[in-house]
Amino acid sequence: MDCRYCSSNHIKTFKNKTNLGYLQYFCKDCCHQYNERTGTKFNFIEFPNEVVMLAVYCYYKFKVDLDNVVELMALRGIYISHQTVHNWVQIFGVDLGIKLREHRKGKVSKKWHVDATYVKIVGNWCYLNRAIDREGNLVDAYLSDTRGQKAAENFFKQALVTTT
């Protein structure tokens, strides 16, 4: 592993791990100490990466509110607040969405039901286009300021990329 600060390969790995179990390193050239999570979105999170991603995954996968995610996590012995889950969803939701989209690739059926809904997001009205296959799996979603031919074409192009 190269140093995250100076890209040197003169690295010493400490025997002791962090409180969360991550390896710690020391760069002999620039004298910086860091761990596996340094420089990532997980850097200042006080829970293991797996716990964070499980909470965010439950929120999106099961379409439940924050309190239900807190309850699901408590069943696994992990006690967090709904505000913590909300913060994690804001930080990691987009990344998880991209991974879930990649996971859906080629796994949805060829026939879809398409719906366009007018929704208010952060004070602005826009169109939310969704495609769902016959098993109820989300094919893709697309947000647009306008409802027209161009927006529909963009939505279907994006949905085709997701499915093929």
mmCIF file of N, CA and C in Angstrom, residues 3 22 33 59 61-62 74 93 103 120 131 137 158 161:
data_model
loop_
_atom_site.group_PDB
_atom_site.id
_atom_site.type_symbol
_atom_site.label_atom_id
_atom_site.label_comp_id
_atom_site.label_asym_id
_atom_site.label_seq_id
_atom_site.Cartn_x
_atom_site.Cartn_y
_atom_site.Cartn_z
ATOM 1 N N CYS A 3 1.543 5.406 0.522
ATOM 2 C CA CYS A 3 1.109 6.451 1.443
ATOM 3 C C CYS A 3 0.010 7.290 0.790
ATOM 4 N N TYR A 22 -9.458 -1.780 11.934
ATOM 5 C CA TYR A 22 -8.807 -1.467 10.658
ATOM 6 C C TYR A 22 -7.300 -1.330 10.850
ATOM 7 N N GLN A 33 0.601 9.238 9.935
ATOM 8 C CA GLN A 33 -0.027 8.000 10.375
ATOM 9 C C GLN A 33 -1.453 7.999 9.839
ATOM 10 N N TYR A 59 -32.702 0.653 4.252
ATOM 11 C CA TYR A 59 -33.540 1.824 3.988
ATOM 12 C C TYR A 59 -34.049 1.817 2.552
ATOM 13 N N LYS A 61 -33.737 -0.830 0.172
ATOM 14 C CA LYS A 61 -34.251 -2.114 -0.308
ATOM 15 C C LYS A 61 -35.684 -2.361 0.151
ATOM 16 N N PHE A 62 -35.966 -2.103 1.419
ATOM 17 C CA PHE A 62 -37.272 -2.424 1.973
ATOM 18 C C PHE A 62 -38.226 -1.238 1.986
ATOM 19 N N ALA A 74 -31.537 -2.761 15.530
ATOM 20 C CA ALA A 74 -31.572 -3.155 16.941
ATOM 21 C C ALA A 74 -31.766 -4.664 17.078
ATOM 22 N N GLY A 93 -25.961 7.118 0.138
ATOM 23 C CA GLY A 93 -27.085 6.675 -0.684
ATOM 24 C C GLY A 93 -26.793 6.641 -2.169
ATOM 25 N N HIS A 103 -25.931 -3.941 -10.168
ATOM 26 C CA HIS A 103 -26.393 -5.279 -9.807
ATOM 27 C C HIS A 103 -27.646 -5.673 -10.594
ATOM 28 N N LYS A 120 -42.487 17.224 -5.848
ATOM 29 C CA LYS A 120 -41.775 18.414 -5.386
ATOM 30 C C LYS A 120 -40.530 17.965 -4.633
ATOM 31 N N ALA A 131 -39.663 3.009 -14.339
ATOM 32 C CA ALA A 131 -40.003 1.801 -15.085
ATOM 33 C C ALA A 131 -39.883 0.622 -14.129
ATOM 34 N N ASN A 137 -39.829 -5.320 -9.894
ATOM 35 C CA ASN A 137 -38.473 -4.812 -9.700
ATOM 36 C C ASN A 137 -38.310 -3.476 -10.410
ATOM 37 N N GLN A 158 -31.486 5.678 -20.751
ATOM 38 C CA GLN A 158 -30.875 5.332 -19.465
ATOM 39 C C GLN A 158 -31.371 3.970 -18.986
ATOM 40 N N VAL A 161 -29.700 1.164 -20.919
ATOM 41 C CA VAL A 161 -28.313 0.959 -20.479
ATOM 42 C C VAL A 161 -28.297 0.141 -19.188
#
